[in-house]
Tab-separated table of C-alpha atoms in Angstrom:
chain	number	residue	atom	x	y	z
A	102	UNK	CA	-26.503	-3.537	-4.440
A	103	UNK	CA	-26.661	-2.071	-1.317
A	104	UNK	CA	-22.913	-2.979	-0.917
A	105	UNK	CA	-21.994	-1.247	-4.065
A	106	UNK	CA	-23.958	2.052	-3.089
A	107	UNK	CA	-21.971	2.067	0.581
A	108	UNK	CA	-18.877	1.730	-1.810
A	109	UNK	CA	-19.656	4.741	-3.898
A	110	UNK	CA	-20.606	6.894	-0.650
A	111	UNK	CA	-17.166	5.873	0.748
A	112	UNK	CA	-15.709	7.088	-2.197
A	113	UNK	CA	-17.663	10.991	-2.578
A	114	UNK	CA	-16.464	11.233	1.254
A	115	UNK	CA	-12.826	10.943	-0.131
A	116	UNK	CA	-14.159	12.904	-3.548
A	117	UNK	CA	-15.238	15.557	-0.423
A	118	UNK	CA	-12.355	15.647	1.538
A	119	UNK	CA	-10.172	16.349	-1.377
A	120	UNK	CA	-12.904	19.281	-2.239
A	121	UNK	CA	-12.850	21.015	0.630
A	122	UNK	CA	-10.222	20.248	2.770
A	123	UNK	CA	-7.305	23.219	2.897
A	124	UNK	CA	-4.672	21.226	4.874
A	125	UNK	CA	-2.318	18.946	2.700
A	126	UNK	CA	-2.243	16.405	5.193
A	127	UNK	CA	-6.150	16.017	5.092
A	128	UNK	CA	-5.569	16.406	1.267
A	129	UNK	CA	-3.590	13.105	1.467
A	130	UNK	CA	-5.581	10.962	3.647
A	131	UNK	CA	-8.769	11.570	1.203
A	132	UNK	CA	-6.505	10.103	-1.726
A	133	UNK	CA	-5.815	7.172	0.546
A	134	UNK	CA	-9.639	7.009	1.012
A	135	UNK	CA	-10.684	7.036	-2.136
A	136	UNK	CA	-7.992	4.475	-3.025
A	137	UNK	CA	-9.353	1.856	-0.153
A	138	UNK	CA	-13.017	2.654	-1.459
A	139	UNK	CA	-11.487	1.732	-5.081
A	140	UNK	CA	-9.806	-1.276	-4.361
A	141	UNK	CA	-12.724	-2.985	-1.704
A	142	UNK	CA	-14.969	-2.360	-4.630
A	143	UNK	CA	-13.466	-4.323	-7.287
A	144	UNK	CA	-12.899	-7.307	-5.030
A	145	UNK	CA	-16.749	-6.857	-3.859
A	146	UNK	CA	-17.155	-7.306	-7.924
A	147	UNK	CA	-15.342	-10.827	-7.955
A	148	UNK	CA	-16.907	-12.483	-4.806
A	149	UNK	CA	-18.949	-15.618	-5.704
A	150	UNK	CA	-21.320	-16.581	-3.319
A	151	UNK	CA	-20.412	-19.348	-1.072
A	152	UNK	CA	-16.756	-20.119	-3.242
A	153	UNK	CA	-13.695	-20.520	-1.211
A	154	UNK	CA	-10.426	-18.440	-1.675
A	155	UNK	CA	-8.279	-18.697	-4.701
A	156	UNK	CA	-5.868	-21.093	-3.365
A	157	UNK	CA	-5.497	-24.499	-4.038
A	158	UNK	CA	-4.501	-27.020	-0.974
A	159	UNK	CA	-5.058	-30.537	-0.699
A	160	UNK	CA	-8.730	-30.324	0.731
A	161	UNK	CA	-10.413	-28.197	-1.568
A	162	UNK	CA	-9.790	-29.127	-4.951
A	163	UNK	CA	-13.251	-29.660	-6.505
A	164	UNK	CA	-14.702	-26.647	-4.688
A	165	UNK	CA	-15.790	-23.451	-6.636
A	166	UNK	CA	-13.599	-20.688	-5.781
A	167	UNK	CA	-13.351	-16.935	-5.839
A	168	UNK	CA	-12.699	-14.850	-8.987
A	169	UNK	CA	-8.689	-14.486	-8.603
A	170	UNK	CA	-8.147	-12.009	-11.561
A	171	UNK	CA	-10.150	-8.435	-9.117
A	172	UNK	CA	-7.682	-9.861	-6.292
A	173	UNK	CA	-4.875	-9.937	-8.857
A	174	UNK	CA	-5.381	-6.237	-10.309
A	175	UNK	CA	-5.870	-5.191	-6.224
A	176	UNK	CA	-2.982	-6.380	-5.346
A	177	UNK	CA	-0.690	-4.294	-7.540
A	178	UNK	CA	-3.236	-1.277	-7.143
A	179	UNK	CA	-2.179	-1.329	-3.231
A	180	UNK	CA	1.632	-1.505	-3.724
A	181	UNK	CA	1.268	1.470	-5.963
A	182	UNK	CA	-0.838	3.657	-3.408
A	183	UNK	CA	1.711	3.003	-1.153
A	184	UNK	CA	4.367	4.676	-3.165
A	185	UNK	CA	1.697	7.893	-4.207
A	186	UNK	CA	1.399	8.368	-0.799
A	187	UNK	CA	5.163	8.185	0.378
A	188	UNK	CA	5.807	10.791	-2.435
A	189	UNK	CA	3.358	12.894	-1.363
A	190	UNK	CA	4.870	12.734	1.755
A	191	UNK	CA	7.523	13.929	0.683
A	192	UNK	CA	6.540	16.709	-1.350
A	193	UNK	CA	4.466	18.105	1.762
A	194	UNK	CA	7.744	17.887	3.626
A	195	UNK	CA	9.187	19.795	0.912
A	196	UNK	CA	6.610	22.575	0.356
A	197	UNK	CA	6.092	22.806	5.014
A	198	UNK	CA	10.252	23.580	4.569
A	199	UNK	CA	9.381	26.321	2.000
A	200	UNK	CA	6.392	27.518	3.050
A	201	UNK	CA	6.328	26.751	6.640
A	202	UNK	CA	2.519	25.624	6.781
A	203	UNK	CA	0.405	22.877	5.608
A	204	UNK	CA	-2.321	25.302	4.216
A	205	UNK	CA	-2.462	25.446	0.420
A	206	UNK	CA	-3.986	28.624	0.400
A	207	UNK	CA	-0.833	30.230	1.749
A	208	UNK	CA	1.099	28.820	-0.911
A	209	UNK	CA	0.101	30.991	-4.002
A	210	UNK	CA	3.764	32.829	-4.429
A	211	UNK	CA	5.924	30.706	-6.737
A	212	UNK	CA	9.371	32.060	-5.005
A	213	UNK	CA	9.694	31.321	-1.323
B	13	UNK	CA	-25.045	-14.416	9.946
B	14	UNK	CA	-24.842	-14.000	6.238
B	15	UNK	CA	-21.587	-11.954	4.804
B	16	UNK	CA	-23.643	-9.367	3.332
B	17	UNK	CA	-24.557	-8.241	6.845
B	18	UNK	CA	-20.713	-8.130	7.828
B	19	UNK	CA	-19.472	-6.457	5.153
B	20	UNK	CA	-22.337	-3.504	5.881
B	21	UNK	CA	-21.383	-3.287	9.462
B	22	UNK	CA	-17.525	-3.326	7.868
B	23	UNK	CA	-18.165	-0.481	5.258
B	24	UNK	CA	-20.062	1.604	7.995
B	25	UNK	CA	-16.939	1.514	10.315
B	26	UNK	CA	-15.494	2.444	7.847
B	27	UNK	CA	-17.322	5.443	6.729
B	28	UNK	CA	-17.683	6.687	10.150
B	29	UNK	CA	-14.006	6.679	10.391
B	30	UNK	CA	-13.407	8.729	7.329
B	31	UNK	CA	-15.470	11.546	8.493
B	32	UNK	CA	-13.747	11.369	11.533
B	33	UNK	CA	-10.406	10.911	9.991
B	34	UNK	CA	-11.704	14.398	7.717
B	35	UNK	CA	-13.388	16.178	10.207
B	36	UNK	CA	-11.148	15.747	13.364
B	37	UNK	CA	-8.543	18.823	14.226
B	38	UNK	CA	-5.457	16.372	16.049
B	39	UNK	CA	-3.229	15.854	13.532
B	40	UNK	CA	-2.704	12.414	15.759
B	41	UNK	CA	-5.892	11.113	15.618
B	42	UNK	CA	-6.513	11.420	11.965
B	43	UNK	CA	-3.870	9.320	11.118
B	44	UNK	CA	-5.335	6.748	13.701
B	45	UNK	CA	-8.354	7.047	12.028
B	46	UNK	CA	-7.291	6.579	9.098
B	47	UNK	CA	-5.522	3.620	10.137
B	48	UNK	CA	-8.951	2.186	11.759
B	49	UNK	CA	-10.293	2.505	7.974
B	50	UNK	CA	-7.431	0.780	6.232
B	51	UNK	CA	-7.435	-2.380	8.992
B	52	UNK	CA	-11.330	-2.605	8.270
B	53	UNK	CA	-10.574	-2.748	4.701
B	54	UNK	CA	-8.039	-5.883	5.605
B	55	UNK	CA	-11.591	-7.860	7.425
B	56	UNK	CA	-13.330	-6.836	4.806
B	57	UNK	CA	-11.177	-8.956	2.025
B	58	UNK	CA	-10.606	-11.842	4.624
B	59	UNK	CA	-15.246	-11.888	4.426
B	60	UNK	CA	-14.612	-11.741	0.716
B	61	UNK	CA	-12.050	-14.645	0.593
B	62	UNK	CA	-9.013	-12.694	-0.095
B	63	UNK	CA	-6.071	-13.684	2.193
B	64	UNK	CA	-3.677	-12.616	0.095
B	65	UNK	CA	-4.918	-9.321	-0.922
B	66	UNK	CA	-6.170	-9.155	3.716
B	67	UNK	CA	-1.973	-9.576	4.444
B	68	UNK	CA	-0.668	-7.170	1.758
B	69	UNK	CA	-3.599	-4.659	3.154
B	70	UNK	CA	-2.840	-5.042	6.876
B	71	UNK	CA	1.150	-4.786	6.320
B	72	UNK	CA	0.672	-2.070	3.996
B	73	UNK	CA	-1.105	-0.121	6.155
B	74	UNK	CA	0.850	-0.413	9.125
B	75	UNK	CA	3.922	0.922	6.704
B	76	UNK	CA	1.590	3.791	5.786
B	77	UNK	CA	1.115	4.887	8.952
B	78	UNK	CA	4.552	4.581	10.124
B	79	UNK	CA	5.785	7.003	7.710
B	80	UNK	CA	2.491	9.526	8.346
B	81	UNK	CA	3.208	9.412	11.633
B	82	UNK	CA	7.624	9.573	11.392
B	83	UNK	CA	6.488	12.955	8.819
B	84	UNK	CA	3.602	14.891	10.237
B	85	UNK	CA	3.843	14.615	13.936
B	86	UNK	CA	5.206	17.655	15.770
B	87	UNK	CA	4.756	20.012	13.439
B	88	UNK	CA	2.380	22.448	14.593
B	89	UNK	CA	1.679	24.870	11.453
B	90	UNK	CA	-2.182	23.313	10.644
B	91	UNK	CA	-4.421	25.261	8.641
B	92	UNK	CA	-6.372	27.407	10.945
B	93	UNK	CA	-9.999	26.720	9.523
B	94	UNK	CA	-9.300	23.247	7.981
B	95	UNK	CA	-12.178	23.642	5.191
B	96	UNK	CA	-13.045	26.471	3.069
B	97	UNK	CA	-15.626	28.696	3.953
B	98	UNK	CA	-18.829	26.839	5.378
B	99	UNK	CA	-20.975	27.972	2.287
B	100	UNK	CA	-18.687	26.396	-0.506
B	101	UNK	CA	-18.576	23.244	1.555
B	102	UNK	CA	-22.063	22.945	1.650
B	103	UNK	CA	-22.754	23.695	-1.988
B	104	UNK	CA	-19.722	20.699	-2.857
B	105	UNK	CA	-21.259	18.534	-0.713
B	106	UNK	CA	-24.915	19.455	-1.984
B	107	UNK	CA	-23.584	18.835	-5.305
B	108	UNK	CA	-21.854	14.939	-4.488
B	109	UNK	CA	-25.309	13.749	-2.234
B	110	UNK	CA	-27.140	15.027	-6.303
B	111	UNK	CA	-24.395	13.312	-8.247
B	112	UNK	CA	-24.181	9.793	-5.191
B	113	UNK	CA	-28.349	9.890	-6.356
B	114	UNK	CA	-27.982	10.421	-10.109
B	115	UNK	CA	-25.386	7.495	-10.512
B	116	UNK	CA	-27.486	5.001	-8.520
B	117	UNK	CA	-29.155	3.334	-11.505
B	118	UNK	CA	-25.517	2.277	-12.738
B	119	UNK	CA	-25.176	-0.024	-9.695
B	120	UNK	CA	-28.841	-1.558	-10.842
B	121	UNK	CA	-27.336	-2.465	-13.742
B	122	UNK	CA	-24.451	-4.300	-12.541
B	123	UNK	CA	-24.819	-8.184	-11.909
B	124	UNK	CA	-25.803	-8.308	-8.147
B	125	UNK	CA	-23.275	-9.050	-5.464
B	126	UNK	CA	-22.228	-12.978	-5.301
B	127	UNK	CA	-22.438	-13.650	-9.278
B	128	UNK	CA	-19.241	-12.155	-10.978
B	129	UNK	CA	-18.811	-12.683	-14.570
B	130	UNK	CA	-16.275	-15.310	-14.994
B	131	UNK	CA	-14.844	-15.581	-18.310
B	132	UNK	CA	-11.669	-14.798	-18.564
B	133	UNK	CA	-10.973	-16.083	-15.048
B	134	UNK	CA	-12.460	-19.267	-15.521
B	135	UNK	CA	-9.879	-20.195	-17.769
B	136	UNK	CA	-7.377	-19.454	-14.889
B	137	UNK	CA	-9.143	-21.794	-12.297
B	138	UNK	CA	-9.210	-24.312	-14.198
B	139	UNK	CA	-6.325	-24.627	-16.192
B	140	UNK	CA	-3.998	-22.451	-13.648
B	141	UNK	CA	-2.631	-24.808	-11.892
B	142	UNK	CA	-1.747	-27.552	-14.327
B	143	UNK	CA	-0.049	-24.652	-16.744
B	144	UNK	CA	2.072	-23.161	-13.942
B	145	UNK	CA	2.529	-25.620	-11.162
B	146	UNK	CA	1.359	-22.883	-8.253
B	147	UNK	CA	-1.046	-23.590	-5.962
B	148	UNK	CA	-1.636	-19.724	-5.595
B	149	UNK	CA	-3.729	-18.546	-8.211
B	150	UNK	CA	-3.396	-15.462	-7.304
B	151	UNK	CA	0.101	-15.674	-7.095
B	152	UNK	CA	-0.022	-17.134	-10.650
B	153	UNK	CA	-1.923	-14.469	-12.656
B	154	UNK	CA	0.040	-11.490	-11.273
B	155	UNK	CA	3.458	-13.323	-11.673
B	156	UNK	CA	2.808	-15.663	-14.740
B	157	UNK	CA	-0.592	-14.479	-16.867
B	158	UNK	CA	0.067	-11.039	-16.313
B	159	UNK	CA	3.911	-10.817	-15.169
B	160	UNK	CA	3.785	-7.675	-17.582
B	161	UNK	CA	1.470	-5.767	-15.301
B	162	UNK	CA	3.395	-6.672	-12.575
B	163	UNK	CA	6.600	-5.271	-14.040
B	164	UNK	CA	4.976	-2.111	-14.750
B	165	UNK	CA	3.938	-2.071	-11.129
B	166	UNK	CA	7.453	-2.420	-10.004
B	167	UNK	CA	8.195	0.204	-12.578
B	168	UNK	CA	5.880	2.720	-11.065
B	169	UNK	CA	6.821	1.630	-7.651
B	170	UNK	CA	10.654	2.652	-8.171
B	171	UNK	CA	9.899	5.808	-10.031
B	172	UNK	CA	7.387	6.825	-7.327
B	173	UNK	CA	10.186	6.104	-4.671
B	174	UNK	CA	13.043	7.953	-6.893
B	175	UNK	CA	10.909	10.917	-6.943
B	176	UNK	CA	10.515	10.756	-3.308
B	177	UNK	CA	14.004	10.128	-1.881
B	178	UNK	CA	15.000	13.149	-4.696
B	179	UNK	CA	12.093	15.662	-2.994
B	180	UNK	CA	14.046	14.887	0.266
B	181	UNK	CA	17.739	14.933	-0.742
B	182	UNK	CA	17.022	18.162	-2.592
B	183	UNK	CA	15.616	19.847	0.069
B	184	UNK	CA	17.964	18.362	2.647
B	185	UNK	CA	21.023	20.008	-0.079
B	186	UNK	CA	19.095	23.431	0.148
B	187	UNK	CA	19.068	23.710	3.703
B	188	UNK	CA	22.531	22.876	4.529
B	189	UNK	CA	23.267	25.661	1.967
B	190	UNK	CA	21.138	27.758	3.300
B	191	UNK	CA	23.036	27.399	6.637
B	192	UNK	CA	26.087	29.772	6.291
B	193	UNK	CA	24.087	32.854	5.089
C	78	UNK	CA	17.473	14.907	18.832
C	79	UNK	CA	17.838	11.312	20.898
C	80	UNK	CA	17.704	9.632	17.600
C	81	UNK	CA	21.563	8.913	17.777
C	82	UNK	CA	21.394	6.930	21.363
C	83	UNK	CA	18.161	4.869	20.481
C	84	UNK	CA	15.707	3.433	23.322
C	85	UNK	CA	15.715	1.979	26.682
C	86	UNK	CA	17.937	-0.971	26.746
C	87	UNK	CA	14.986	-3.535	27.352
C	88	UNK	CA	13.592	-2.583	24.171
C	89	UNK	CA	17.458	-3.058	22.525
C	90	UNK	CA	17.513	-6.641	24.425
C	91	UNK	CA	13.768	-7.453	23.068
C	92	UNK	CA	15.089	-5.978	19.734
C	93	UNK	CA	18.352	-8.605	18.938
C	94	UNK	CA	15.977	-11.332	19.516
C	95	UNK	CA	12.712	-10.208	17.882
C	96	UNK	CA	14.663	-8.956	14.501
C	97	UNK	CA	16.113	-12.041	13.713
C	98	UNK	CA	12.331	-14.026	13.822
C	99	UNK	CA	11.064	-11.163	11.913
C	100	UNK	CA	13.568	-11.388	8.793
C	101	UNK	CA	13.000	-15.517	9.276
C	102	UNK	CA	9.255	-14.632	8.978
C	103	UNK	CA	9.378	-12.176	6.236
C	104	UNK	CA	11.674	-14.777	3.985
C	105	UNK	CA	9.056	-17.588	5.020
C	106	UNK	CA	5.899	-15.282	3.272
C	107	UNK	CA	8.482	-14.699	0.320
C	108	UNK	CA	9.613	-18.160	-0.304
C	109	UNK	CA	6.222	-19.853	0.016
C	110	UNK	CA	4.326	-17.377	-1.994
C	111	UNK	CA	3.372	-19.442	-4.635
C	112	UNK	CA	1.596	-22.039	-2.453
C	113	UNK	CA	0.481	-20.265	0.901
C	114	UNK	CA	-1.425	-16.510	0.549
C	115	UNK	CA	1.736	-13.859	1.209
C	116	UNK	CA	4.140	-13.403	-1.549
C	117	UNK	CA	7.004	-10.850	-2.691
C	118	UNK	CA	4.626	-7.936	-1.332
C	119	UNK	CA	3.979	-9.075	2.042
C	120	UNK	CA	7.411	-10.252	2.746
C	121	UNK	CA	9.112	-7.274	1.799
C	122	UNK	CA	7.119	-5.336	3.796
C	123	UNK	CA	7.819	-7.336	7.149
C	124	UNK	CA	11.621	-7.458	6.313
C	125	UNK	CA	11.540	-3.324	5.675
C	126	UNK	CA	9.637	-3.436	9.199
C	127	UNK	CA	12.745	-5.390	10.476
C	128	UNK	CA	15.198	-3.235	9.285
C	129	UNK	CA	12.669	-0.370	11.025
C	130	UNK	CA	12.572	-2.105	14.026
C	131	UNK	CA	16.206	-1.887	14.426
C	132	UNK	CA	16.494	1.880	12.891
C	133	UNK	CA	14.464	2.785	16.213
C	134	UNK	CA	15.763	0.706	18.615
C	135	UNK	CA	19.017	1.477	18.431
C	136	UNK	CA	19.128	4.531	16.606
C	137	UNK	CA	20.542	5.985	13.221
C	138	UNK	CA	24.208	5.351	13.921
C	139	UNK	CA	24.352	2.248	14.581
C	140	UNK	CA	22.197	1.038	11.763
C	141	UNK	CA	24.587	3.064	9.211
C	142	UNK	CA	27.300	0.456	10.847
C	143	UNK	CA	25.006	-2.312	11.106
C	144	UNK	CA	23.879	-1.677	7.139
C	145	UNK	CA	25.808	-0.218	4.520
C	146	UNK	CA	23.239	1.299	3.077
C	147	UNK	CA	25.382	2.991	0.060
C	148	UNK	CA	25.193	-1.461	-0.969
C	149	UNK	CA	21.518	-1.624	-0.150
C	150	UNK	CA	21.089	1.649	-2.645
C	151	UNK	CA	22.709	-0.347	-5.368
C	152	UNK	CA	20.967	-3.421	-4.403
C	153	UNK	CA	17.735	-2.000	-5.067
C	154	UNK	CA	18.650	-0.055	-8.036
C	155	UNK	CA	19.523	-3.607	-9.314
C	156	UNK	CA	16.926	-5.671	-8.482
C	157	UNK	CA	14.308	-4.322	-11.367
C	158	UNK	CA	17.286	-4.852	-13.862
C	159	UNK	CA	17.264	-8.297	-12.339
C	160	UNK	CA	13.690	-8.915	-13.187
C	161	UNK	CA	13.673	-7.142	-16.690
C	162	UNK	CA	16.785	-10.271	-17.127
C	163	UNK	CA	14.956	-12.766	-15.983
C	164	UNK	CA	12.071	-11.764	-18.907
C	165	UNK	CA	14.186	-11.403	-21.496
C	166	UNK	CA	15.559	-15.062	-21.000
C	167	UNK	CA	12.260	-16.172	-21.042
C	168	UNK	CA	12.269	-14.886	-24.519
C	169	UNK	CA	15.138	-17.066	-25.098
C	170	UNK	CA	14.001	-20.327	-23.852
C	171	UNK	CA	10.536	-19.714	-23.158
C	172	UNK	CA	9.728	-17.470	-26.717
C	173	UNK	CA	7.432	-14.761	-25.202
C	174	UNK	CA	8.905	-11.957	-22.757
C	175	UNK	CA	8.135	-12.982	-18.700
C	176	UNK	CA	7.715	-16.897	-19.772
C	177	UNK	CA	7.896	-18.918	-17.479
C	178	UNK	CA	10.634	-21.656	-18.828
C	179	UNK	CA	11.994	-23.627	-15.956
C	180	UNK	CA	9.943	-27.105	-14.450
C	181	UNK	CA	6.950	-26.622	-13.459
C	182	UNK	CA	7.955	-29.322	-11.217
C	183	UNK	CA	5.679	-30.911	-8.485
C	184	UNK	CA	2.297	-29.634	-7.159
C	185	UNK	CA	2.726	-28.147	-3.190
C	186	UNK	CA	6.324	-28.561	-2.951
C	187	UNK	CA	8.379	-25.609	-2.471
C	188	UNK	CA	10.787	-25.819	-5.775
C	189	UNK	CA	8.221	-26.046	-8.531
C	190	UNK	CA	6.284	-23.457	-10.795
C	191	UNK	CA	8.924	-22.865	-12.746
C	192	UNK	CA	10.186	-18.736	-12.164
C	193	UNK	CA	7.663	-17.709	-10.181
C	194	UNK	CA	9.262	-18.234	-6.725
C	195	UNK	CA	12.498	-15.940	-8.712
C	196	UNK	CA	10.048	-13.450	-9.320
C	197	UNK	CA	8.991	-13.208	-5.853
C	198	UNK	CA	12.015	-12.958	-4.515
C	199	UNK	CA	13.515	-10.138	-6.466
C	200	UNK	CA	9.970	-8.420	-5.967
C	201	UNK	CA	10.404	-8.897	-2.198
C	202	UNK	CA	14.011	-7.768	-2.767
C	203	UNK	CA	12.715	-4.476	-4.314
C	204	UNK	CA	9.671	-3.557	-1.787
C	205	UNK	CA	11.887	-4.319	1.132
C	206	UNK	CA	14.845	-2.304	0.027
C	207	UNK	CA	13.026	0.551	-1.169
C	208	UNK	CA	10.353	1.389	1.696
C	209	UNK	CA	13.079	1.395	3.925
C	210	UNK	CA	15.117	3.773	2.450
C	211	UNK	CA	12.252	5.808	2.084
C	212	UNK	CA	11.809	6.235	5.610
C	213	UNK	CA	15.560	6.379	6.305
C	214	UNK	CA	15.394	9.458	4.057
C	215	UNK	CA	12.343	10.977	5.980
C	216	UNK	CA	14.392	10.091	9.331
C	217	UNK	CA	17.373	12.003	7.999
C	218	UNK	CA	15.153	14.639	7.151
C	219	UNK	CA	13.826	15.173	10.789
C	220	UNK	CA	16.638	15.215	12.516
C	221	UNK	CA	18.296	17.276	10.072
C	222	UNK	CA	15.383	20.050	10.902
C	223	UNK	CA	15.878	20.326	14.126
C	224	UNK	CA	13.948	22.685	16.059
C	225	UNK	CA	13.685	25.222	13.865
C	226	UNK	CA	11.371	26.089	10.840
């Protein structure tokens, strides 16, 4: 359980960061946190104890293995942060061109 | 040395380096930080028995912090006081230490680490590879069981790209029309 | 910016060598997906790496000559068409969208599992094609700026 509650913590640090911080860049690194904290915690949820990975080869067919379907779901959940945060990118690029600073609070005026 | 105790020593690298990536004021080193929590995340699914999801991690964060570090470095206009005012921080982090203590009885009622609940996935062990001929069962539920997932994931993948290359042509369109004002 | 004249020519010698292994690696993790961990992810990352490796190497010029990258554009455009195709035929020989209706063939050779190994090519297609326009774009971007702002 322990594992779990080191999960969760990993995640309000990311929850925290997204709080608090007022630079976008920060901003975006917390989403990325909470996103690893996310994904490690589902395929925490699937490990069996003392199973071998989800892959058959020659050697280890009668072992037990791994719950596949976590590792499945992860592995589309990483692609997709991947993309969130090159967009994000990209809109920070956008708003430092208009605004000329990463500080959100500076960027109350709607016109430029 | 049993996994559990790994994966502790894993998750408390990589808490340390998410205050550090948070808390730091170099623009540079966050990103490194950041990176040191996303390659810690990659060991922590080869302890779990993931080498699938450990590759796509480690490759996937080296992209990530290519393109942080192509878009962010050099430009010195940081926020001058990264947080908000010291008081307001306090009372949000005061408030997620209360809610990290109320929702610890949800993780006592989840089965303990080591026993997932296979039921739907049992059916895919055992019958996976004689019903699609992969050795990869991994590679089998997210491209044969649940190929409709996957296209939605390509889906989102290509719209989340689109938008990005239009942020940047748009802007790139409004600055070389800027130019002859 | 230097962007235009690339890097020291040691790193330019290193780099005609090193790409080529790269791209050999990244179709390696694509084809064998379905029987080794790796996959249309993975080895469209490593191949958009490749491409990367080159971009700053040598610098944006030559890659525009190198690449045409108004093709690679349309290329990826067309790749998710490509794999909405290949699930509609499985509706027609397979009767359920995404079937998988070719031979499963034999167990831990590389031509079997039916369309699996298709989808994980046009997957690595996709990834590889559009990560590295993304950072072609953001590349563009920067040395568009300039100095100023």
């Amino acid at each position: 359980m322990i594992l779990y509650l080191m999960c969760f913590a990993l995640f309000l640090v990311g929850l925290y960061g997204l709080l608090t911080k007022r630079d976008l860049i920060k901003i975006i690194l917390s989403s990325a946190i909470m996103g690893y904290s996310t994904n490690l915690f589902l395929v925490l949820f699937g490990y069996r104890r003392d199973a071998t990975y989800a892959i058959l080869t020659p050697n280890n067919s009668g072992q037990a293995m791994v719950d596949p379907l976590p590792q499945a779901l992860v592995l589309t959940s990483i692609v997709i942060e991947l993309g969130i945060t090159a967009l994000l990118v990209a809109l920070a690029i956008r708003l430092y061109q208009k605004y000329g600073t990463f500080d959100i609070t500076k960027m109350r005026s709607l016109k430029g | 040395m049993p996994i559990e105790s790994w994966l502790i020593y894993t998750l408390g690298i990589m808490l340390l380096g998410s205050i550090v990536a948070l808390e730091i004021r170099d623009i540079l080193s966050a990103i490194i930080a950041i990176g040191i929590v996303g390659l810690a995340v990659s060991a922590a699914f080869l302890f779990l028995q993931a080498p699938d999801l450990a590759i796509v991690q480690f490759l996937f964060e080296i992209f990530a912090l290519v393109i942080l570090v192509r878009a962010f470095i050099g430009k010195k206009a940081h926020a001058d006081t990264l947080s908000i005012h010291k008081v307001y921080a306090f009372l949000v982090a005061l408030a997620l230490v209360a809610f990290f203590f109320l929702f610890t009885p949800v993780f006592r009622s989840l089965p303990p680490f080591g026993e997932p609940l296979l039921t739907t996935s049992s059916h895919y062990l055992t019958h996976g590879p004689q019903e699609t001929g992969a050795a990869n069962i991994v590679a089998s539920i997210v491209l044969d069981y649940r190929a409709y997932d996957t296209m939605g994931e390509v889906t989102v993948l290509f719209t989340a790209i689109l938008g990005a290359l239009t942020v940047l042509r748009m802007s790139r369109q409004t600055q070389k029309g800027r130019e002859p004002k | 910016m230097k962007d235009s004249h690339g890097m020291t020519p040691i790193v330019k010698t290193v780099t005609r060598v090193s790409v080529w292994l790269i791209l050999l690696y990244g179709c390696y993790i694509i084809l064998h997906g379905h029987l080794t961990p790796g996959g249309g992810f993975a080895g469209g990352v490593v191949i958009a790496l490749a491409f990367l490796n080159v971009m700053l190497a040598y610098g944006k010029s030559f890659t525009a000559e190198w690449l045409n990258i108004r093709l690679l554009k349309d290329i990826e455009a067309a790749s998710i068409t490509l794999f909405l195709v290949l699930g509609l035929l499985g509706i027609a020989f397979g009767n359920a969208f995404l079937a998988n209706f070719l031979g499963k063939g034999e167990m831990f050779s590389l031509f079997s599992s039916g369309t699996i190994p298709l989808f994980n090519i046009i997957i690595g297609i996709k990834v590889a094609l559009s990560l590295f326009l993304v950072v072609w774009v953001l590349a563009d971007i920067d040395s568009a700026k300039g100095g100023d702002l």
